[in-house]
XYZ file of N, CA, C and O in Angstrom:
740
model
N 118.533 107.186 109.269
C 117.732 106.968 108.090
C 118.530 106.249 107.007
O 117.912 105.383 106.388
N 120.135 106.525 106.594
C 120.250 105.641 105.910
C 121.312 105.048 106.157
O 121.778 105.519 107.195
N 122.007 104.177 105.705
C 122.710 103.020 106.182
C 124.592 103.567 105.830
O 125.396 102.640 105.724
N 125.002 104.679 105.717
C 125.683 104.788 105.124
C 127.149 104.799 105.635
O 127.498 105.907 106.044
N 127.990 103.924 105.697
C 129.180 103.924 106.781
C 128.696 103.445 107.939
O 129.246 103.916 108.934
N 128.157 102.948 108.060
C 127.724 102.044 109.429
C 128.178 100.611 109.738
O 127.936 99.875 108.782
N 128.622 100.129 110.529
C 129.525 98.196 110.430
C 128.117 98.054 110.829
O 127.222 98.646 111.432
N 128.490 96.468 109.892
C 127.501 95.099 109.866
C 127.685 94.648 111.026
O 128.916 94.628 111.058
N 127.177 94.088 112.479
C 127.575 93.241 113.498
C 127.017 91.797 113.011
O 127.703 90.779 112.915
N 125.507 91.923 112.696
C 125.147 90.566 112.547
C 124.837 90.318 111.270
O 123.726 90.709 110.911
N 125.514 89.777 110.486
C 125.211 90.015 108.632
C 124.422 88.721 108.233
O 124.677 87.640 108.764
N 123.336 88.892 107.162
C 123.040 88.077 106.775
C 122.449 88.432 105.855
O 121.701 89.404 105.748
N 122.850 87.377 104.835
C 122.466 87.925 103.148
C 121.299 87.849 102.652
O 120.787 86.729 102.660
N 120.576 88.907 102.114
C 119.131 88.883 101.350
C 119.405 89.510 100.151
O 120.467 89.360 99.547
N 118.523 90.184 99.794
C 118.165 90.946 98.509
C 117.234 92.115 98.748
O 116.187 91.907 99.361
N 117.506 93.219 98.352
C 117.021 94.669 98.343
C 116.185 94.848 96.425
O 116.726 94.869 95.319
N 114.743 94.940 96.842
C 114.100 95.320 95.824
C 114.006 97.149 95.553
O 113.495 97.898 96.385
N 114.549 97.582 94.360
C 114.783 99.127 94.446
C 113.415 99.513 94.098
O 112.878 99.009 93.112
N 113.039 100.046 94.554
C 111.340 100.486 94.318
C 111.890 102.466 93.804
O 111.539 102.782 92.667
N 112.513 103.361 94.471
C 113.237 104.595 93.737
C 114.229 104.851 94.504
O 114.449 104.556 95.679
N 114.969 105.583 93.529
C 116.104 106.131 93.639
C 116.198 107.405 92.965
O 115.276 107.655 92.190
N 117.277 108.416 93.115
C 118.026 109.196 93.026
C 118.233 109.094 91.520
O 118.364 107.983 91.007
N 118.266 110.161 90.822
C 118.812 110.497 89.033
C 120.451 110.155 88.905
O 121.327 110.369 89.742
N 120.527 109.760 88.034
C 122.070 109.735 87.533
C 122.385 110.442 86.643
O 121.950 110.386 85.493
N 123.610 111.599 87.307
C 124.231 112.469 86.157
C 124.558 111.854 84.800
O 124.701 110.632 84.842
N 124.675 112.306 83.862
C 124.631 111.295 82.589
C 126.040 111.339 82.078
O 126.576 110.521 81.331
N 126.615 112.559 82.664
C 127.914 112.709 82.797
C 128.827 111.778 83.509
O 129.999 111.758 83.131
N 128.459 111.006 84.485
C 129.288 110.853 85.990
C 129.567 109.386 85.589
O 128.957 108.853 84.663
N 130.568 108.717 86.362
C 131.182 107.183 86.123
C 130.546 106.695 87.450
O 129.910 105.643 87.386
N 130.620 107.211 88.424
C 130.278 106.815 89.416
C 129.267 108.312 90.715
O 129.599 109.492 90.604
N 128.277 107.930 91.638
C 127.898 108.774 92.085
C 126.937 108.690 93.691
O 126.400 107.600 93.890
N 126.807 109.380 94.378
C 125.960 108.633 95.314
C 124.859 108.740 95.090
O 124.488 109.834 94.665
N 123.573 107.345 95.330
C 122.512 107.381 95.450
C 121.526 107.336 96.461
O 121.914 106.858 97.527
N 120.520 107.656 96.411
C 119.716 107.524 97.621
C 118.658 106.550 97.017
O 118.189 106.734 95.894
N 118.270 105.404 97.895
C 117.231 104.730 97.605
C 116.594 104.351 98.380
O 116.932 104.326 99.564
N 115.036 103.778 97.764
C 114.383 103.420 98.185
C 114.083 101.960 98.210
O 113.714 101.555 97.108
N 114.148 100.768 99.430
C 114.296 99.594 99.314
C 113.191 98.999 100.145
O 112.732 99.410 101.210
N 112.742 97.557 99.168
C 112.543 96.393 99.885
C 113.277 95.314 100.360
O 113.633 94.489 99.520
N 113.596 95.130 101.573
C 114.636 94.357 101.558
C 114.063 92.701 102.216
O 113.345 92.619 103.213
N 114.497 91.632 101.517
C 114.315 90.770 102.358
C 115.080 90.021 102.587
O 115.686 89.815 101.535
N 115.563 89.294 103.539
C 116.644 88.080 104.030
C 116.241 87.282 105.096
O 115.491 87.529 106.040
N 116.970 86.115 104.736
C 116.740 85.059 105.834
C 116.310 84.954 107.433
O 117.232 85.037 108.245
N 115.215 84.811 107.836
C 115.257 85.046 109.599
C 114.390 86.454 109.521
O 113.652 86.758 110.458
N 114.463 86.926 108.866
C 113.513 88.358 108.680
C 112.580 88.810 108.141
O 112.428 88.495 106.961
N 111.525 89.781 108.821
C 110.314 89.946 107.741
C 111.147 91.055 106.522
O 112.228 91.635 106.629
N 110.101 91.048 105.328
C 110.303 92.099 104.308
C 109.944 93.001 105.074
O 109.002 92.919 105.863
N 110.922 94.284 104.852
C 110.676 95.733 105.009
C 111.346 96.431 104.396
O 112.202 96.006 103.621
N 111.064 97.910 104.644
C 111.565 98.979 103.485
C 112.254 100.359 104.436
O 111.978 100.876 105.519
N 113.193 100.576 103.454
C 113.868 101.183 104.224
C 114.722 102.811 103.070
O 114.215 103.041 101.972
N 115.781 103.578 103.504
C 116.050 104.313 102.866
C 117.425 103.682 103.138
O 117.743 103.145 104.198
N 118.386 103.845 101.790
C 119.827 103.998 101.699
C 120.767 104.441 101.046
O 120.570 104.455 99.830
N 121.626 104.774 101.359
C 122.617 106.001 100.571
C 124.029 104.827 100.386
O 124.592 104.101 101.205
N 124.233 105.061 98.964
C 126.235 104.920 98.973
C 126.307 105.120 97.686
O 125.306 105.579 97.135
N 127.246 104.891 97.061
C 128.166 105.257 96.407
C 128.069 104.082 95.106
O 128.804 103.094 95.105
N 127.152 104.322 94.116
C 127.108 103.152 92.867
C 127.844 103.696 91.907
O 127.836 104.914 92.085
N 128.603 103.347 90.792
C 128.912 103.048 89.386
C 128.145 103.233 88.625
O 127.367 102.281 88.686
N 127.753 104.105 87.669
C 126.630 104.621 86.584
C 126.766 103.043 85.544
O 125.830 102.891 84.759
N 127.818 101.987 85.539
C 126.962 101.424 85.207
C 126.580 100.158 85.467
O 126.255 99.353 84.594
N 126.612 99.845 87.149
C 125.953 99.650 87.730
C 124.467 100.371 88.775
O 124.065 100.105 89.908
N 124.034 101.280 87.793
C 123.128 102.064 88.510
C 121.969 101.402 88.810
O 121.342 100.948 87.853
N 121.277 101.141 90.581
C 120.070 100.592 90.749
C 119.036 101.161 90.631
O 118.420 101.562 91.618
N 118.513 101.363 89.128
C 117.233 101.822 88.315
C 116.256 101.304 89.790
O 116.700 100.776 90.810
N 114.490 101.748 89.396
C 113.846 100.989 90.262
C 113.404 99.626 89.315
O 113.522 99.579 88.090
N 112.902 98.602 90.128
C 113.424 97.252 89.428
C 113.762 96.589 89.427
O 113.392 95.492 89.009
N 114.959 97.029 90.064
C 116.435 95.997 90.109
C 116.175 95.528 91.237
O 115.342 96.084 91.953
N 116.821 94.427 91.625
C 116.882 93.652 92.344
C 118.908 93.466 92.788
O 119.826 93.097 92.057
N 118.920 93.936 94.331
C 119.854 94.073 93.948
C 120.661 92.822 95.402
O 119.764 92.501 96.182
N 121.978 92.214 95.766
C 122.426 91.637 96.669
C 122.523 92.423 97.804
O 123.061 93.523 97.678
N 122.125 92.092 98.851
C 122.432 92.920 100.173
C 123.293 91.689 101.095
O 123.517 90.497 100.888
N 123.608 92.563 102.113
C 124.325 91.861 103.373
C 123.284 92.724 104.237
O 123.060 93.831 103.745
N 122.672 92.463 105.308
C 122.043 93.201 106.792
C 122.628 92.886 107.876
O 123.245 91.871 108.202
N 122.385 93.848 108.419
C 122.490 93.419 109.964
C 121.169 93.360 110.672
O 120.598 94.433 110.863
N 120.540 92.115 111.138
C 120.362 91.498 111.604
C 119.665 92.260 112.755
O 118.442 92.387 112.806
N 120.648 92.834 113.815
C 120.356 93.877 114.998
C 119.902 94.864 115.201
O 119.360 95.401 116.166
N 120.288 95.281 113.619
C 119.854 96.881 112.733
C 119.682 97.121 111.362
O 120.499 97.586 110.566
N 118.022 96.591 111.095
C 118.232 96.403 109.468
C 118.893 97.855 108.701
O 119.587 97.990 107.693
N 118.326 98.838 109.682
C 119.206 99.890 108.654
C 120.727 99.979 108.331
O 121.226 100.923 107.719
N 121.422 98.892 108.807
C 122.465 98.840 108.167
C 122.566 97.647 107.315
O 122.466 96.473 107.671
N 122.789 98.143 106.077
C 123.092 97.342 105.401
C 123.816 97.850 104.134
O 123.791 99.044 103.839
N 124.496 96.876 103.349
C 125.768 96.219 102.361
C 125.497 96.397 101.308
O 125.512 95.205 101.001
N 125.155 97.041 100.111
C 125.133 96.206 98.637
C 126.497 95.672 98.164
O 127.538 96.309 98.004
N 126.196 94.019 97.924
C 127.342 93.502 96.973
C 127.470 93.737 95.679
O 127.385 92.892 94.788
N 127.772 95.419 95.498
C 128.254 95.764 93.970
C 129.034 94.861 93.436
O 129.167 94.955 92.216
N 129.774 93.738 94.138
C 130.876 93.153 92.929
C 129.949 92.080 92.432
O 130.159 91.561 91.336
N 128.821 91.681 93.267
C 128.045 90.331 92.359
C 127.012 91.293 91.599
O 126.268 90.509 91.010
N 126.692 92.294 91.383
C 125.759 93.393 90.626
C 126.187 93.297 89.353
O 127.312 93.721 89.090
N 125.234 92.628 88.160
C 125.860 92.173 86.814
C 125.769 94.164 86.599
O 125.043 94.914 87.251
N 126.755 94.562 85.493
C 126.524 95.494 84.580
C 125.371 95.924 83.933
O 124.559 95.010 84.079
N 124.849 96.857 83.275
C 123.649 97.133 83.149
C 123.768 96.498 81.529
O 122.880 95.797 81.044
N 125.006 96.875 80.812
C 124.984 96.418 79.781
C 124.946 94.266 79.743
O 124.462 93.645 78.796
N 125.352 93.830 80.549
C 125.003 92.462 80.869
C 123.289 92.028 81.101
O 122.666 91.091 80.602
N 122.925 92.879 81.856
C 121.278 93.112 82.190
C 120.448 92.921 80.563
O 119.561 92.179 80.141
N 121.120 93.805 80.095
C 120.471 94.482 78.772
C 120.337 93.439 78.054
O 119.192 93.038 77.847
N 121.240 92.872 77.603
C 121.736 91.818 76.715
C 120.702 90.313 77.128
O 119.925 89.691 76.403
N 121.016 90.129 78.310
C 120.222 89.217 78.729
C 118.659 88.857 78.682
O 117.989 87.848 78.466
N 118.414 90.259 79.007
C 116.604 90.231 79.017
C 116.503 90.245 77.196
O 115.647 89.517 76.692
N 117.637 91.311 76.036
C 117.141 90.616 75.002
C 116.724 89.507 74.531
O 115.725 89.444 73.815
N 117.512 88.368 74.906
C 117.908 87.542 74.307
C 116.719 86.932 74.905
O 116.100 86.205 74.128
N 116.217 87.047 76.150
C 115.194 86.316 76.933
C 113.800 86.207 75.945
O 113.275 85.188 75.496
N 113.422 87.552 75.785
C 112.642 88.301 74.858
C 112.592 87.917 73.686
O 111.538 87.940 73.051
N 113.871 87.441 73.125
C 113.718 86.497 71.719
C 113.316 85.195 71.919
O 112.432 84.736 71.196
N 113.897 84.425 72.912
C 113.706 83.417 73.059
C 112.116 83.197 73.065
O 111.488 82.416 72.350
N 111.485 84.295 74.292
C 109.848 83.863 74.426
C 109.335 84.242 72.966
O 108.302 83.597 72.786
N 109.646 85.065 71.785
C 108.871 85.085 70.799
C 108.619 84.238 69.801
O 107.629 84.080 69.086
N 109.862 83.616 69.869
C 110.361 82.049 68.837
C 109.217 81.121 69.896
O 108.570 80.168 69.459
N 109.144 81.526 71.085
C 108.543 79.968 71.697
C 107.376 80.672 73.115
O 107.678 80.169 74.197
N 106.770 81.189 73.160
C 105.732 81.542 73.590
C 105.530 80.756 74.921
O 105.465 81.285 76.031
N 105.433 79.336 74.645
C 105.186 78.145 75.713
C 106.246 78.418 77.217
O 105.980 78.255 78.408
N 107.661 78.950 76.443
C 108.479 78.702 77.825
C 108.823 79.905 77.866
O 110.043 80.051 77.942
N 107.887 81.355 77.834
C 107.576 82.286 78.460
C 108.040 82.070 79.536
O 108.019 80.842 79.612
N 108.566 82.562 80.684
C 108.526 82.945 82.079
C 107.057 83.909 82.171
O 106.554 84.656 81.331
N 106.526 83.464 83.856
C 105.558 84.124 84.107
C 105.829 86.092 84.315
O 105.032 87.006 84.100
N 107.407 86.137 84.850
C 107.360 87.445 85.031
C 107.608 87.796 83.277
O 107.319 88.978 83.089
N 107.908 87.331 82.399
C 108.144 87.817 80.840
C 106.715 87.877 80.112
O 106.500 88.408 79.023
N 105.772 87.219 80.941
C 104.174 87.348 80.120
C 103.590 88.651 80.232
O 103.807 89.354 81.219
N 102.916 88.990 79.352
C 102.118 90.303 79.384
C 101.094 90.240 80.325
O 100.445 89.224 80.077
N 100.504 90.993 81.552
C 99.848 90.619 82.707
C 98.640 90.499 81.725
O 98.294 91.162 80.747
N 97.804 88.693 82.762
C 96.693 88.672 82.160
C 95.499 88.296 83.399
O 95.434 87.134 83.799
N 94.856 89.033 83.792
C 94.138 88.581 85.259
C 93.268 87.978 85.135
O 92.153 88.423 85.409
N 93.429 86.958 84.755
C 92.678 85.319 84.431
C 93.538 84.512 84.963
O 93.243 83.472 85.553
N 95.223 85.166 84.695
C 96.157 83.856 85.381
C 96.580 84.099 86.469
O 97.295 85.037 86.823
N 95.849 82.654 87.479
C 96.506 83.178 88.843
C 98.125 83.091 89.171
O 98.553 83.446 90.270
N 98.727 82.742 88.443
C 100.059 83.483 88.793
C 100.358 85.077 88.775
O 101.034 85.703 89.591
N 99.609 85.620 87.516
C 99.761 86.972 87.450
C 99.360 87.467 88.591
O 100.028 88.183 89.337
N 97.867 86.965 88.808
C 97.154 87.779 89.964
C 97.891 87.608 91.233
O 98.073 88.538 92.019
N 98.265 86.533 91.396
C 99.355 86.731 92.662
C 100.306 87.127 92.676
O 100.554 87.546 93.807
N 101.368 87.314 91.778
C 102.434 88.401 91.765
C 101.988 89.051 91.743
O 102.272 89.582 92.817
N 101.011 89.923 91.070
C 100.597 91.939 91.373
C 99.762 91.778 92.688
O 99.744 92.884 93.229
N 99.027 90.817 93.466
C 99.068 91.222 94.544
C 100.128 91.042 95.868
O 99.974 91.579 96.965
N 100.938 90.389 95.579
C 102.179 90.298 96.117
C 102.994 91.614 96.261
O 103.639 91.989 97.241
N 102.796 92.312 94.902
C 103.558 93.455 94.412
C 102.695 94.107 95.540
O 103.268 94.256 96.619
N 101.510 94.479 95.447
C 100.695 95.607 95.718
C 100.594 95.382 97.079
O 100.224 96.458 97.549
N 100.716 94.591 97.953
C 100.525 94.199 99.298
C 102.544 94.721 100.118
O 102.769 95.132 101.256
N 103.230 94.551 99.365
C 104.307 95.079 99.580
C 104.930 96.715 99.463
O 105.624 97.326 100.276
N 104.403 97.144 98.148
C 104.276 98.697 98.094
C 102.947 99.521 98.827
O 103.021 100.652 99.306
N 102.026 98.876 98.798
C 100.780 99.155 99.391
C 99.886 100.310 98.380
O 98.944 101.024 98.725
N 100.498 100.213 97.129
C 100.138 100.718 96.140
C 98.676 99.907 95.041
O 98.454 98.707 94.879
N 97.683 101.487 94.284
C 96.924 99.918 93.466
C 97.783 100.013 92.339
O 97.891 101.155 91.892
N 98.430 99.110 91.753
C 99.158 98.938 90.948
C 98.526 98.306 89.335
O 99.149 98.426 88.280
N 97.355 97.725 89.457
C 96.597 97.591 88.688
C 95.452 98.662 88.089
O 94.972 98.546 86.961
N 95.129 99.628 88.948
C 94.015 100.401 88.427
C 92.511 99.956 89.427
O 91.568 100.696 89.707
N 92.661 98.899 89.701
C 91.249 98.692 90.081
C 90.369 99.068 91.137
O 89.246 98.667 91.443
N 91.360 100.193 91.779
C 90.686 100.544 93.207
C 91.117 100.461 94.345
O 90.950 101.449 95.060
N 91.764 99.355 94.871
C 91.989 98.552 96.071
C 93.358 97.791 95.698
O 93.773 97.289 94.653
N 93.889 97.921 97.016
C 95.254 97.468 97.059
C 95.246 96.070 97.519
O 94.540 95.801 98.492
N 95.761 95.379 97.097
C 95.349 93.481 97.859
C 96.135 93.707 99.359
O 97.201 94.244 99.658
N 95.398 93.234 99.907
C 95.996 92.975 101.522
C 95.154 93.357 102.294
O 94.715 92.847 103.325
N 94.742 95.010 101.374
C 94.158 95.807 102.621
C 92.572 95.559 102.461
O 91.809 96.210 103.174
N 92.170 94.817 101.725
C 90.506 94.933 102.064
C 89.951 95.937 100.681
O 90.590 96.691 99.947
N 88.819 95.652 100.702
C 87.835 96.085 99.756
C 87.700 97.901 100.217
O 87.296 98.359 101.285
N 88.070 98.465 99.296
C 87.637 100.029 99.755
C 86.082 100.304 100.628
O 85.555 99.194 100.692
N 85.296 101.206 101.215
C 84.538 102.120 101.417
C 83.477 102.467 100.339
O 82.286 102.615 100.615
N 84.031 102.593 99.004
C 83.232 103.372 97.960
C 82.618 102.003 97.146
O 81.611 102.172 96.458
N 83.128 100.871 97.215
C 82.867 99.729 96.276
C 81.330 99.308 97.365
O 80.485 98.572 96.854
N 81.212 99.578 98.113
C 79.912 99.631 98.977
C 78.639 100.322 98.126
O 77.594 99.936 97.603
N 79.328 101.510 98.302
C 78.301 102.657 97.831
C 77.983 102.184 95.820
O 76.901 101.888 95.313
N 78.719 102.236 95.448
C 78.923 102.053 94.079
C 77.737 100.118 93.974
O 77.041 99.901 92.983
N 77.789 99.472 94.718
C 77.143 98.163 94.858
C 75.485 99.142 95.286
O 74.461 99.182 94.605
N 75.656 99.561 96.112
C 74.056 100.082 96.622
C 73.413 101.124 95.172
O 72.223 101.278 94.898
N 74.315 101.578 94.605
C 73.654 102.442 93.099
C 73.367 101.355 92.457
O 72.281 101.420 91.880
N 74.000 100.259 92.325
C 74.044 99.445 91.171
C 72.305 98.643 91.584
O 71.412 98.449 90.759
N 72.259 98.345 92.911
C 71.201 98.097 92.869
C 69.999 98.552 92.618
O 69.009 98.109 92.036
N 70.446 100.155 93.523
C 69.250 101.311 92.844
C 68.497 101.250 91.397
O 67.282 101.193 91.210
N 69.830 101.285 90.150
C 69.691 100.975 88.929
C 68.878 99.713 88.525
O 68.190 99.511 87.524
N 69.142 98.968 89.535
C 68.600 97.656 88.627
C 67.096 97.572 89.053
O 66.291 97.323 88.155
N 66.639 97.751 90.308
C 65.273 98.067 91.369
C 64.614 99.182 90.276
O 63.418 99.138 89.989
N 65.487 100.128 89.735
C 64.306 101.218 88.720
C 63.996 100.815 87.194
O 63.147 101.254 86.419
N 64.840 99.966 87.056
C 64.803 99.388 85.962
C 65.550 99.944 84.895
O 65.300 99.681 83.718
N 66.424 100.675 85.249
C 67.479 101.336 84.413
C 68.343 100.104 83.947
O 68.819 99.953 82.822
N 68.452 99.283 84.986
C 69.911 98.356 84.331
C 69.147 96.851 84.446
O 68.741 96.273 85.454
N 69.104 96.427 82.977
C 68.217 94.513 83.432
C 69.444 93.933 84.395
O 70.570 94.250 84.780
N 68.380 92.778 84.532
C 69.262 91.677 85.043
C 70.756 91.745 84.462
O 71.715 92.338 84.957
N 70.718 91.163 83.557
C 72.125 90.670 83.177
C 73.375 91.914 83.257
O 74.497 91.747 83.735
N 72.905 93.026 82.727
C 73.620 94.173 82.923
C 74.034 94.791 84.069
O 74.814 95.739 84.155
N 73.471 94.204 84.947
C 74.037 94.229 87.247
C 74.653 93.245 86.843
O 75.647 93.773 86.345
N 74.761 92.172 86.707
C 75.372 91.281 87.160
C 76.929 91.085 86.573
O 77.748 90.358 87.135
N 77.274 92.021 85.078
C 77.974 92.154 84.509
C 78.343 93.460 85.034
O 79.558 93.622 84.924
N 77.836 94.306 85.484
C 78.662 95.283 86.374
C 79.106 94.946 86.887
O 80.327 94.883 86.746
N 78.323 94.343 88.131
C 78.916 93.694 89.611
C 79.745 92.886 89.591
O 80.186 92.547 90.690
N 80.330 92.212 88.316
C 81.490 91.415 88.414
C 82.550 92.586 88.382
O 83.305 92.986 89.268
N 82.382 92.976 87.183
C 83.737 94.256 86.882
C 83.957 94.751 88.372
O 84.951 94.321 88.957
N 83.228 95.495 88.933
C 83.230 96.459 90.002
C 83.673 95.058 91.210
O 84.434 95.447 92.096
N 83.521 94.486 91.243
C 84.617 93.312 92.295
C 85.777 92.654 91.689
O 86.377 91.854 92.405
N 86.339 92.914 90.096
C 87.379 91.716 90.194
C 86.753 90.783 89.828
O 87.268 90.714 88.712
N 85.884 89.796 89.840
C 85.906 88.091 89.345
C 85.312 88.544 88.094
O 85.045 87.733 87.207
């Protein structure tokens, strides 16, 4: 289950997305963690996996982080973090400030991951379903996880809506302004 003291035979470098981990004593300089990863690298599909070693509190992989891996290739469960290319958290910190100032002085050269999600923009909408098709989580609220298909209940909830509108509870326009909400467009 986790990768811990195990040799690399066939290494090849990706990146491990920390989705959770393990608490950090607030006391401790350094400590072992257990995490929870997406990992992806070259030649390989994304998958997720569990791993244990030994981080630096302050290099600690919050979930979030994005962190350097080495894999093997033969056996994704083994794999590497390159703590020495792992900026500091206080480097992290500093950086996304400054990022954060920058987009407020200038709005325009926002980065899409620095925008406030807006699901009108299909960049947003494709990163959170990117996100949500990878955790398999709804990460938005809306019901349904992208990848997997339209729920079961958005059926039933469409057949009331019609009920409503057939008794005359809901006019025209008021289905049709449901029925958008209740799908997304």
């Amino acid at each position: 289950m986790f990768g811990f003291g195990k040799k690399i035979k066939d290494p090849v470098r990706g990146t491990a997305q920390v989705v959770g981990t393990s608490g950090l004593n607030p006391m401790a300089t350094s400590q072992t963690c257990k995490m929870t990863l997406v990992v992806q690298a070259e030649g390989m599909a994304p998958y997720s996996t569990e791993h244990k070693c030994t981080a630096k509190a302050s290099k600690w992989p919050y979930a979030g982080r994005t962190l350097p891996v080495t894999v093997d290739r033969s056996d994704p469960t083994r794999l590497r973090v390159e703590w020495d290319e792992v900026p500091e958290a206080a480097d992290v910190h500093r950086d996304q400030a400054a990022a954060l100032v920058d987009s407020l002085r200038n709005p325009a050269t926002m980065s899409v991951q620095a925008q406030p999600y807006d699901p009108s923009n299909p960049q947003h909408r494709q990163a959170l379903d990117a996100a949500e098709a990878a955790t398999g989580m709804d990460l938005n609220g809306d019901g349904r996880v992208a990848g997997r298909g339209e729920p079961a209940d958005h059926i039933a909830q469409l057949e009331r809506l019609v009920a409503l509108r057939d008794s005359g509870a809901l006019t025209p326009e008021e289905f049709e302004a449901e029925k958008k909400r209740l799908l997304g467009s």
